[in-house]
PDB file of C-alpha atoms in Angstrom:
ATOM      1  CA  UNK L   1       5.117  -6.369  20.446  1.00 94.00           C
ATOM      2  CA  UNK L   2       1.688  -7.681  21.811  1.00 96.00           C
ATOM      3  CA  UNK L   3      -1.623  -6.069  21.135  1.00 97.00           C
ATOM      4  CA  UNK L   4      -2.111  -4.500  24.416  1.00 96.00           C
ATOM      5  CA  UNK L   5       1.917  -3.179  24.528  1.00 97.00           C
ATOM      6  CA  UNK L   6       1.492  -1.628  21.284  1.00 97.00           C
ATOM      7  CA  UNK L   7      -1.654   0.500  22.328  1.00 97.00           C
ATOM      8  CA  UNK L   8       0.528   1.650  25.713  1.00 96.00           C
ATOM      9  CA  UNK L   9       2.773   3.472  23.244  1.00 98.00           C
ATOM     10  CA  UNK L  10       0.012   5.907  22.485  1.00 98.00           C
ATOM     11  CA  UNK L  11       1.355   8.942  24.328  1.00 97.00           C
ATOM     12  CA  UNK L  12       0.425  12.917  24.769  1.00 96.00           C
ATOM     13  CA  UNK L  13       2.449  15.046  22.584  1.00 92.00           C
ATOM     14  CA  UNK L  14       2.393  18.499  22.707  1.00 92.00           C
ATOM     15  CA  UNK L  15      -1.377  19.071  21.014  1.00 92.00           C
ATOM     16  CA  UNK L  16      -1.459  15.443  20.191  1.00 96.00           C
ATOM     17  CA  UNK L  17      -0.603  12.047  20.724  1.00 98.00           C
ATOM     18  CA  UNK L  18       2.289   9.940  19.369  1.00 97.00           C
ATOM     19  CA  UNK L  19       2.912   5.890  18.741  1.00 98.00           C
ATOM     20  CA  UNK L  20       4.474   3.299  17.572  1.00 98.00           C
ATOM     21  CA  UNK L  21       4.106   0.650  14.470  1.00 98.00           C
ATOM     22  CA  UNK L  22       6.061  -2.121  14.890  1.00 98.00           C
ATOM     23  CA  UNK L  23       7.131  -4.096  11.986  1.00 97.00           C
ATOM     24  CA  UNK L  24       5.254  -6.989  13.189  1.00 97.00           C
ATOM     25  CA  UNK L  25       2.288  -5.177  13.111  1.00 98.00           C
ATOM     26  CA  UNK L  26       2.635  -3.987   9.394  1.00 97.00           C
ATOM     27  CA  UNK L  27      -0.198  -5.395   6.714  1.00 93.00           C
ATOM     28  CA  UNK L  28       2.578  -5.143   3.077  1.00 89.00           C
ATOM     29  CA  UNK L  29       3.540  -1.474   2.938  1.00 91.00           C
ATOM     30  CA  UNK L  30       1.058  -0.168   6.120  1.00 96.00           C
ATOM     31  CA  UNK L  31       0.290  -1.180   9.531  1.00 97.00           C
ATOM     32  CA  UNK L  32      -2.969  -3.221   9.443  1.00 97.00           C
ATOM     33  CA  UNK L  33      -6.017  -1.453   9.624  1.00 97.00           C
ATOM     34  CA  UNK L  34      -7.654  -2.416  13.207  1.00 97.00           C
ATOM     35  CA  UNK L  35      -4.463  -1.477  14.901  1.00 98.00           C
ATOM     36  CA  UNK L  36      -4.548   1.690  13.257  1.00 98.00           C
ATOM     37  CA  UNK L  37      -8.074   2.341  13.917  1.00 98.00           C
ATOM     38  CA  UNK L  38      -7.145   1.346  17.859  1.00 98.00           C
ATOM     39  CA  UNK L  39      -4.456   3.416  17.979  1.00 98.00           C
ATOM     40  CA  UNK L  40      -6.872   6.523  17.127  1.00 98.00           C
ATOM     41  CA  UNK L  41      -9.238   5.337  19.571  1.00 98.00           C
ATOM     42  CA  UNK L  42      -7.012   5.348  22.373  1.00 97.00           C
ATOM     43  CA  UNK L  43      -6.208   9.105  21.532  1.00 98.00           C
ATOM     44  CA  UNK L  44      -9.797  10.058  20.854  1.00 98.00           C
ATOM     45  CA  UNK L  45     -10.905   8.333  24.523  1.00 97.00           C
ATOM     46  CA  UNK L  46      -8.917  10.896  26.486  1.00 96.00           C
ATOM     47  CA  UNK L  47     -11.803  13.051  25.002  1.00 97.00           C
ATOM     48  CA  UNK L  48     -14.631  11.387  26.151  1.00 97.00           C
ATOM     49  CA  UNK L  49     -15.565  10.185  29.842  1.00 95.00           C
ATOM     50  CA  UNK L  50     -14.169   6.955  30.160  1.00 92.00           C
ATOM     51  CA  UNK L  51     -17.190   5.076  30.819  1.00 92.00           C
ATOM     52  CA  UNK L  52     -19.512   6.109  28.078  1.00 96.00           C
ATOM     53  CA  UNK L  53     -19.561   3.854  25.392  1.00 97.00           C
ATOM     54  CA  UNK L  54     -18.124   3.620  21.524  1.00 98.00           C
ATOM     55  CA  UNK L  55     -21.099   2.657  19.539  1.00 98.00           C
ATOM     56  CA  UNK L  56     -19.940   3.608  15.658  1.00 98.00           C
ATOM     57  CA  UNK L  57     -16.736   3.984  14.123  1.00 98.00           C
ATOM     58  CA  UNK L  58     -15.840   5.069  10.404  1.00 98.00           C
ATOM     59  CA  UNK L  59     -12.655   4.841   9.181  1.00 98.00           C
ATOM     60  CA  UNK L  60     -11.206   5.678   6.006  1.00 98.00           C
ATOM     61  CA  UNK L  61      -7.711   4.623   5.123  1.00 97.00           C
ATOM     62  CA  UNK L  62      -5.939   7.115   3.014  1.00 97.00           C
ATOM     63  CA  UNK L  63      -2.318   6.243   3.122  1.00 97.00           C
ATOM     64  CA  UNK L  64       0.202   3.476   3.914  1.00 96.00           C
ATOM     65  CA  UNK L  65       1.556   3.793   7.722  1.00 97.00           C
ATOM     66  CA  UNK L  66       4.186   2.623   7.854  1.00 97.00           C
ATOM     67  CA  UNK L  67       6.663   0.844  10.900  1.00 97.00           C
ATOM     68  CA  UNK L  68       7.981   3.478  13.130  1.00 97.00           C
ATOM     69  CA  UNK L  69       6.697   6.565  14.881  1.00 97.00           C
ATOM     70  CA  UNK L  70       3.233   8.225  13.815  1.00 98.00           C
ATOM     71  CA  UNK L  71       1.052  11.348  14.930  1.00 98.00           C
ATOM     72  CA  UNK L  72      -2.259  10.939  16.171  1.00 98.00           C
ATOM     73  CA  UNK L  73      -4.617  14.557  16.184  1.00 98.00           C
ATOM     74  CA  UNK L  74      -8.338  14.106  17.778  1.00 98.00           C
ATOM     75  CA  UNK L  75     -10.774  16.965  19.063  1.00 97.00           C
ATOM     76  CA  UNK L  76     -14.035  17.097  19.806  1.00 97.00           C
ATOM     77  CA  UNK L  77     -16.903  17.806  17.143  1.00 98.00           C
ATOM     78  CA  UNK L  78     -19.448  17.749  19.143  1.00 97.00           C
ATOM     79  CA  UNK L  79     -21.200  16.638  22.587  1.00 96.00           C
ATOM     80  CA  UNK L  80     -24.803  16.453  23.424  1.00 92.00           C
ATOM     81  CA  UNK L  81     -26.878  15.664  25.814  1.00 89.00           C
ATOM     82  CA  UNK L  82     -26.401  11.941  25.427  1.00 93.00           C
ATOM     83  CA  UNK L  83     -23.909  11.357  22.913  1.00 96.00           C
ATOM     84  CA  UNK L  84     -20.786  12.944  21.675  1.00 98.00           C
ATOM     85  CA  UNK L  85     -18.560  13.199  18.249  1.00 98.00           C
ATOM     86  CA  UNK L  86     -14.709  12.982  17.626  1.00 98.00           C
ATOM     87  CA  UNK L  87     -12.594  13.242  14.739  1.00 98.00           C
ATOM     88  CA  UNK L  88      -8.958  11.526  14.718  1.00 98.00           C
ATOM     89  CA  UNK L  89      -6.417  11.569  12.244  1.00 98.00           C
ATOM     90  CA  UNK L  90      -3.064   9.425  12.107  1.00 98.00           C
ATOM     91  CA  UNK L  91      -0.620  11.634  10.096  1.00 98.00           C
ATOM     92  CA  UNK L  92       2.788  12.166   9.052  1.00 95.00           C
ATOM     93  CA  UNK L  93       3.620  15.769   8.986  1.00 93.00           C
ATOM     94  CA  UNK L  94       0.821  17.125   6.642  1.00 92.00           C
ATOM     95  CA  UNK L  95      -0.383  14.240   5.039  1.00 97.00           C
ATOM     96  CA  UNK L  96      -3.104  12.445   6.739  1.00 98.00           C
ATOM     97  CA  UNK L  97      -2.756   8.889   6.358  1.00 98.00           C
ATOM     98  CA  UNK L  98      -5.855   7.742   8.093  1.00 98.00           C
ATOM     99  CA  UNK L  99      -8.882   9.463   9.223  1.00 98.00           C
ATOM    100  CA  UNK L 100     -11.681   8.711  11.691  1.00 98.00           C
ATOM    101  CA  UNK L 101     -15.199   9.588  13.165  1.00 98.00           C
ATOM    102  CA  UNK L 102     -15.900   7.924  16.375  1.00 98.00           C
ATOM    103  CA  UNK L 103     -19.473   8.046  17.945  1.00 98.00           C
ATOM    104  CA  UNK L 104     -20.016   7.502  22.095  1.00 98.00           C
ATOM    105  CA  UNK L 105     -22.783   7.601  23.608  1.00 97.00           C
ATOM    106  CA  UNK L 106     -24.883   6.989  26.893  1.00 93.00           C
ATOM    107  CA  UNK L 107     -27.345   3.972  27.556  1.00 89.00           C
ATOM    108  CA  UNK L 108     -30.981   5.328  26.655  1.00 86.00           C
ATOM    109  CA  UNK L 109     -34.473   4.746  28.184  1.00 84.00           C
ATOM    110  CA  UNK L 110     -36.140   2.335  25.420  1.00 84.00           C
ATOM    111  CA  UNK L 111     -38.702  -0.246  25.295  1.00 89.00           C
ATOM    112  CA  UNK L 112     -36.337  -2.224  22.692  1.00 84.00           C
ATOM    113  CA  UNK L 113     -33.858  -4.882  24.226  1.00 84.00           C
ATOM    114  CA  UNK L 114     -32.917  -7.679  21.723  1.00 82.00           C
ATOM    115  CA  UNK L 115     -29.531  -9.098  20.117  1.00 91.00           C
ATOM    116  CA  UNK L 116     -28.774 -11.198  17.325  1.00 93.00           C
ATOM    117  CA  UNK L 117     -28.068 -14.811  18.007  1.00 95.00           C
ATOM    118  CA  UNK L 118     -25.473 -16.879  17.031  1.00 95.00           C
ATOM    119  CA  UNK L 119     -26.447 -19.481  14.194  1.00 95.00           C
ATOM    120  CA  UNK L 120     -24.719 -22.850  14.483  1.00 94.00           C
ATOM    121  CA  UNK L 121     -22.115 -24.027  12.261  1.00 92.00           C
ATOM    122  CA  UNK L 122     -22.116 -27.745  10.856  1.00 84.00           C
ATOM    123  CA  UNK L 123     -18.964 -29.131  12.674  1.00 72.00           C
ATOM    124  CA  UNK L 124     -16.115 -29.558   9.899  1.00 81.00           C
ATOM    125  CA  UNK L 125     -12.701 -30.034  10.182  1.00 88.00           C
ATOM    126  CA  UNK L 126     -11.137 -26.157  10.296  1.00 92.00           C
ATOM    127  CA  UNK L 127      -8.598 -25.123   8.272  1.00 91.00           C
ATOM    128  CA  UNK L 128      -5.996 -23.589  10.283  1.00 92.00           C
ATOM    129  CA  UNK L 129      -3.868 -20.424   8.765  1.00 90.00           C
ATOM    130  CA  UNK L 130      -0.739 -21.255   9.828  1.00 89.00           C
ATOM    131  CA  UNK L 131       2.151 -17.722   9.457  1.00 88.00           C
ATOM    132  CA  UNK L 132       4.930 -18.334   7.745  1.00 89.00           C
ATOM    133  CA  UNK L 133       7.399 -15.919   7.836  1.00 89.00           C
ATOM    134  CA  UNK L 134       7.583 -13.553   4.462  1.00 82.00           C
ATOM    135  CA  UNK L 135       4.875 -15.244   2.995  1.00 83.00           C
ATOM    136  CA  UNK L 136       1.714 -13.571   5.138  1.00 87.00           C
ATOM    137  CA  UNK L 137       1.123 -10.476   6.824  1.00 92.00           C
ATOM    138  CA  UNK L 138       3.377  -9.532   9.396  1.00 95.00           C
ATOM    139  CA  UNK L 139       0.522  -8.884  11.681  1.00 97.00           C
ATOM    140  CA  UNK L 140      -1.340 -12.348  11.604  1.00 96.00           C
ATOM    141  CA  UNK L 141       1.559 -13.883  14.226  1.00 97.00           C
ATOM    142  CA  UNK L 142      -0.337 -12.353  16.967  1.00 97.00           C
ATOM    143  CA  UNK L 143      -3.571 -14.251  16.144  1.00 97.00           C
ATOM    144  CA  UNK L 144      -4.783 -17.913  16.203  1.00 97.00           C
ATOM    145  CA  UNK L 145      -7.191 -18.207  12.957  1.00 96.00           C
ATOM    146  CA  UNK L 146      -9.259 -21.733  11.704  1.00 95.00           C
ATOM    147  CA  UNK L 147     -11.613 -21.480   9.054  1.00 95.00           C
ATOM    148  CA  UNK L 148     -15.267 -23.655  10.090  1.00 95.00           C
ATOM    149  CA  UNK L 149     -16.845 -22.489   6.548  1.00 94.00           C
ATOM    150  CA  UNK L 150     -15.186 -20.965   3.765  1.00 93.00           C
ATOM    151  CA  UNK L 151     -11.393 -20.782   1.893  1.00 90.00           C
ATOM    152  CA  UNK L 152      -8.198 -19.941   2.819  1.00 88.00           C
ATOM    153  CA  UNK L 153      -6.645 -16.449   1.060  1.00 87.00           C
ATOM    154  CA  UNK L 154      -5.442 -17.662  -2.069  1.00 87.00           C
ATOM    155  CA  UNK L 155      -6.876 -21.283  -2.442  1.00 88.00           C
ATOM    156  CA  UNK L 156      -9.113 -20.633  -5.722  1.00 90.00           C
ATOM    157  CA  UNK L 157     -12.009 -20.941  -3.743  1.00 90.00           C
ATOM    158  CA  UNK L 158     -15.539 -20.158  -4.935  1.00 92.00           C
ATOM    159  CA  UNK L 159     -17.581 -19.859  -1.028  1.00 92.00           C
ATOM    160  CA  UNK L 160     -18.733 -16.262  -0.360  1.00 95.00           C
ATOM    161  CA  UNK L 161     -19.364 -16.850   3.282  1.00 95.00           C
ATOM    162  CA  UNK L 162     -16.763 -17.405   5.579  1.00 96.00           C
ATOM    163  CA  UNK L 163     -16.610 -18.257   9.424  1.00 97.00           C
ATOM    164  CA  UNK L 164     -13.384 -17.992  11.643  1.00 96.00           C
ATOM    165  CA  UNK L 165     -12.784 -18.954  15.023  1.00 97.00           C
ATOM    166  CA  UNK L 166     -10.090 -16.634  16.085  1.00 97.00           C
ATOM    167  CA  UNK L 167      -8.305 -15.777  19.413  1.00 98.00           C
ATOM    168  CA  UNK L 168      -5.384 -13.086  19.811  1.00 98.00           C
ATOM    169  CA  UNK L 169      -1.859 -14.047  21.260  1.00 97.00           C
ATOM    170  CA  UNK L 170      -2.130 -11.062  24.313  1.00 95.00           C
ATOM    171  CA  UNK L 171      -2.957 -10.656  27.980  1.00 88.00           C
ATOM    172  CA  UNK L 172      -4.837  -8.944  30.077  1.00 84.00           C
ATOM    173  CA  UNK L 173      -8.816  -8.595  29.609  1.00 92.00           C
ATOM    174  CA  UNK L 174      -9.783  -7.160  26.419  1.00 95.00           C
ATOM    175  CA  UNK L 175     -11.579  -3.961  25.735  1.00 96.00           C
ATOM    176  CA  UNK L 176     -13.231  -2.058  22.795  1.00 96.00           C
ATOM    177  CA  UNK L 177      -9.553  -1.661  21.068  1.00 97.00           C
ATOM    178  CA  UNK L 178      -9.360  -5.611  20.869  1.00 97.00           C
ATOM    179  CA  UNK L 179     -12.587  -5.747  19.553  1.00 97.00           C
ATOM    180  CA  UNK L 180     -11.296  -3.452  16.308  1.00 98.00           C
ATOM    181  CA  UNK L 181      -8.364  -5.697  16.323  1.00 97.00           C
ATOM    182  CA  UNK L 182     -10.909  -8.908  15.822  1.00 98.00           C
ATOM    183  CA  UNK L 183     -13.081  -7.121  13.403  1.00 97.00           C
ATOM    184  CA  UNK L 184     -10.698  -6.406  10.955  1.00 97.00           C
ATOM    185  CA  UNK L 185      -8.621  -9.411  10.938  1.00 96.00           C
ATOM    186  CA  UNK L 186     -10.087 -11.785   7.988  1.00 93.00           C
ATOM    187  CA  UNK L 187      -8.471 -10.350   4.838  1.00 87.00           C
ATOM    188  CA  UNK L 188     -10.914  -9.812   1.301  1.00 90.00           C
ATOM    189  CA  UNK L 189     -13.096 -12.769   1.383  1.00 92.00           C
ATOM    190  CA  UNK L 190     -12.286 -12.317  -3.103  1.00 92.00           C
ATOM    191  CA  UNK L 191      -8.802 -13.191  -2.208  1.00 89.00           C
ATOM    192  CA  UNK L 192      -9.135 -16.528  -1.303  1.00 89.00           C
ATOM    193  CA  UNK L 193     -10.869 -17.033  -5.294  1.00 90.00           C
ATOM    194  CA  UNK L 194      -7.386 -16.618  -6.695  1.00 89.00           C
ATOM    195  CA  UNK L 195      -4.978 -19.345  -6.597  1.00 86.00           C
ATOM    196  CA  UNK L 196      -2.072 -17.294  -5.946  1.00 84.00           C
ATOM    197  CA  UNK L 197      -1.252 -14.556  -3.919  1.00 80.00           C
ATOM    198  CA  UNK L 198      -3.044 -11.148  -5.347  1.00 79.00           C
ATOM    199  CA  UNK L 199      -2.725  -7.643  -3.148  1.00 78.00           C
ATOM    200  CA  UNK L 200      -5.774  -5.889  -1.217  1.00 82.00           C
ATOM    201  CA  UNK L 201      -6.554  -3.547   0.837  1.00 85.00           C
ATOM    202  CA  UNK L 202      -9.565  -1.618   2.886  1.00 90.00           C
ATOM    203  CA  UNK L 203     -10.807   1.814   1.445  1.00 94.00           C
ATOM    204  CA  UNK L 204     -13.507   2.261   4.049  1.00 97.00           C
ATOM    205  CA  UNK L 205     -14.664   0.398   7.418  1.00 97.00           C
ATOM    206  CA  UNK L 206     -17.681   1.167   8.972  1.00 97.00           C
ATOM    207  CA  UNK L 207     -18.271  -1.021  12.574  1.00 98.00           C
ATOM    208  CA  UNK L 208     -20.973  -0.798  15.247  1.00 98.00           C
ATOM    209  CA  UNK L 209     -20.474  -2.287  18.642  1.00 97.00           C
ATOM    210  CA  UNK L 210     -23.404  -3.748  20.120  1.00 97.00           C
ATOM    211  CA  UNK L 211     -21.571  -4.220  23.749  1.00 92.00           C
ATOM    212  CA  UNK L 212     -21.131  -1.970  26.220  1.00 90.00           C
ATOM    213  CA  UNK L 213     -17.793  -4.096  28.537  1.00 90.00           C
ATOM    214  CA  UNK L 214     -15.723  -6.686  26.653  1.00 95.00           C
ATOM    215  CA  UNK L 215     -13.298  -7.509  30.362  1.00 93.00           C
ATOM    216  CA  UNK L 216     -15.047 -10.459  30.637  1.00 93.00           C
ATOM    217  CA  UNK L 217     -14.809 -11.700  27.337  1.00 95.00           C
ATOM    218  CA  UNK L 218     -11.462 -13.065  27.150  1.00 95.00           C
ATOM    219  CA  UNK L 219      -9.221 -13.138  23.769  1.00 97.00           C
ATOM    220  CA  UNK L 220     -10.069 -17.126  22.829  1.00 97.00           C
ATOM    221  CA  UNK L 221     -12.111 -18.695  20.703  1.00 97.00           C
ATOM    222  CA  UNK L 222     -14.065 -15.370  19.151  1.00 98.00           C
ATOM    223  CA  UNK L 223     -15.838 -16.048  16.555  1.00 98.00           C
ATOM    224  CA  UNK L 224     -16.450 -13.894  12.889  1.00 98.00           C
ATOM    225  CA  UNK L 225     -18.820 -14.363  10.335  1.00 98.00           C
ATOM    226  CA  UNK L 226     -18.327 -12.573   7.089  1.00 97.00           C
ATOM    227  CA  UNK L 227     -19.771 -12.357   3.674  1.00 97.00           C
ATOM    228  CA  UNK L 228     -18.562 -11.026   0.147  1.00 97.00           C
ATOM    229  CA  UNK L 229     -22.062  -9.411  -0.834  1.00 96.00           C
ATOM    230  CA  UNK L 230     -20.391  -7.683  -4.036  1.00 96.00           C
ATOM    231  CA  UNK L 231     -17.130  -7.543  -6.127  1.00 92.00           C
ATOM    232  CA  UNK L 232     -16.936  -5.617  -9.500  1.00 92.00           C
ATOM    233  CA  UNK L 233     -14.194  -3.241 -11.382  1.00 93.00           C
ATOM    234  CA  UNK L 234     -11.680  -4.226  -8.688  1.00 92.00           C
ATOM    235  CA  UNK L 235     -13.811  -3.157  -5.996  1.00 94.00           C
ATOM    236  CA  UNK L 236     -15.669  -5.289  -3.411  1.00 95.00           C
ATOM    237  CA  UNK L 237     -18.008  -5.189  -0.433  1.00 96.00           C
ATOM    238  CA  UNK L 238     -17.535  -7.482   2.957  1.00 97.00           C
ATOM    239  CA  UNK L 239     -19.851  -7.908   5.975  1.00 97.00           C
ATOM    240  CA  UNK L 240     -19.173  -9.200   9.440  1.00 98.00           C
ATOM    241  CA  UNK L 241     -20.763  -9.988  12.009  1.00 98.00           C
ATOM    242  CA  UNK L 242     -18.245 -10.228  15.063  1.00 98.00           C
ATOM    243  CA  UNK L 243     -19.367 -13.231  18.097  1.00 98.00           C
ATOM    244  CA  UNK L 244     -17.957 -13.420  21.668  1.00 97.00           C
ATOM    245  CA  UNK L 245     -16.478 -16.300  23.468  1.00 97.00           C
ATOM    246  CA  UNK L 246     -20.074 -17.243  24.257  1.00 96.00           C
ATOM    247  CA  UNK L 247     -22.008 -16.408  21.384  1.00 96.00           C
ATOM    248  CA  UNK L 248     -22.399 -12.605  22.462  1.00 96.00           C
ATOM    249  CA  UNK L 249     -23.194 -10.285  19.990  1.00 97.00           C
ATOM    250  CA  UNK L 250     -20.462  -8.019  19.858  1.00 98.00           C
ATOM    251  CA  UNK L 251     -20.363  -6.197  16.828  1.00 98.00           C
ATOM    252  CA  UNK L 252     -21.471  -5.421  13.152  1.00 98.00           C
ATOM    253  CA  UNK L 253     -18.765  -4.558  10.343  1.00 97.00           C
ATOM    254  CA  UNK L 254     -18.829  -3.695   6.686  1.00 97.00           C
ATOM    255  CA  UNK L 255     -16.236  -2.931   4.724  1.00 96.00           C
ATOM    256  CA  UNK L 256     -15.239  -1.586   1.101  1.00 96.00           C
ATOM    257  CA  UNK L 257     -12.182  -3.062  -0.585  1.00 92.00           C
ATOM    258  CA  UNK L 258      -9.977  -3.076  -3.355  1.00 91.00           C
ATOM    259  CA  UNK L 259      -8.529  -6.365  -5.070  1.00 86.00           C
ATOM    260  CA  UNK L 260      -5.628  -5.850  -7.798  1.00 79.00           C
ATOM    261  CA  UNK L 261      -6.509  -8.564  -9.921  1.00 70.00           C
TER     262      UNK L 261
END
């Protein structure tokens, strides 16, 4: 099931929504994380007018979700003048598996207008992650990933920066759910500093989009930079900064992990 497909399974049910995992979507025991942080995002934008901007989301992953059908609840916190709050859970009966605070708001009158900009990468010959079968994530089959700085997962590596170029097997223009989908792809930077394969997973996610239209983007040749800024007691902290096509600014990520070993 591609990218886009799996977000047209989010459907109105009853007082909520309802959708589908595939099991080529699943990250080990749970669907990965930026698919279910799109598939709450779809829900919560039947809440907001459709052309006002995300600009934060938190996340905080609770639960494995696993393949198959799962509820979505959202409702409205709050809406202001210029900005306005929702809440989304993915559940399964009671138990909340995943739970989410999404922030949109309106362009604002400001004498501040400036972006990032892309630094340049000394041209190296990228290591491509290749998916084989039972041996990765089901979910990395639906992207096209080459390391320009840093280690594979699992290479006994020692580099705490990392840069991808990545593009996402879909079709169709992308929009802000893609952009969750390429924030969250590069596994625990820490991983790739053991030599064989070690589980992780996200606690927290915290991402700020800095665009307000992604259509004309396209879903080649993106472009991620992250850093490991701290790992200790089985716990460690990852930044990213997330690069259009073009060297667009396109969004800001951090993200607390867990590494069992």
């Amino acid at each position: 099931m591609r990218f886009s497909e799996a977000m047209q399974t989010v459907t109105r049910h009853g007082d909520g929504w309802q959708a589908t995992v595939s099991e080529d979507w699943l990250q080990g025991r749970s669907a990965f994380g930026g698919l279910q942080a799109a598939l709450a995002l779809r829900a919560m934008r039947e809440l907001v007018p459709a052309d006002m901007p995300l600009r934060t989301l938190q996340v905080t992953f609770i639960a494995p979700v696993p393949a198959g059908s799962v509820a979505i609840r959202a409702r409205l916190l709050r809406a202001g003048r210029s900005a306005i709050q929702v809440e989304a859970s993915l559940c399964d009966g009671e138990q909340t598996l995943c739970r989410l605070l999404g922030v949109f708001g309106n362009a604002r009158p400001s004498a501040l207008d400036f972006q990032p900009e892309q630094p340049p990468v000394v041209a190296v010959t990228p290591q491509e992650l290749r998916y084989v079968e039972g041996r990765m994530p089901a979910f990395t089959q639906h992207f096209r990933a080459s390391w320009l700085r840093g280690d594979l997962p699992f290479s006994g590596g020692r580099q705490r920066d990392n840069v991808l170029r990545l593009s996402l097997r879909d079709d169709g223009p992308p929009d802000e759910t893609h952009v969750l989908a390429f924030a969250d792809f590069i596994p625990p930077i820490a991983l790739s500093m053991f030599a064989t394969p070690t589980p992780g997973s996200s606690l927290t996610w915290m991402l700020e989009l800095l665009c307000d239209r992604y259509d004309d983007l396209g879903l080649d040749d993106w472009r991620v930079d992250a850093n490991l800024i701290a790992a200790r007691d089985g716990y460690t902290n990852q930044s990213v900064m997330l690069w259009g096509p073009r060297g667009e600014a396109v969004a800001l990520s951090r993200q607390s992990m867990v590494v069992f070993g």
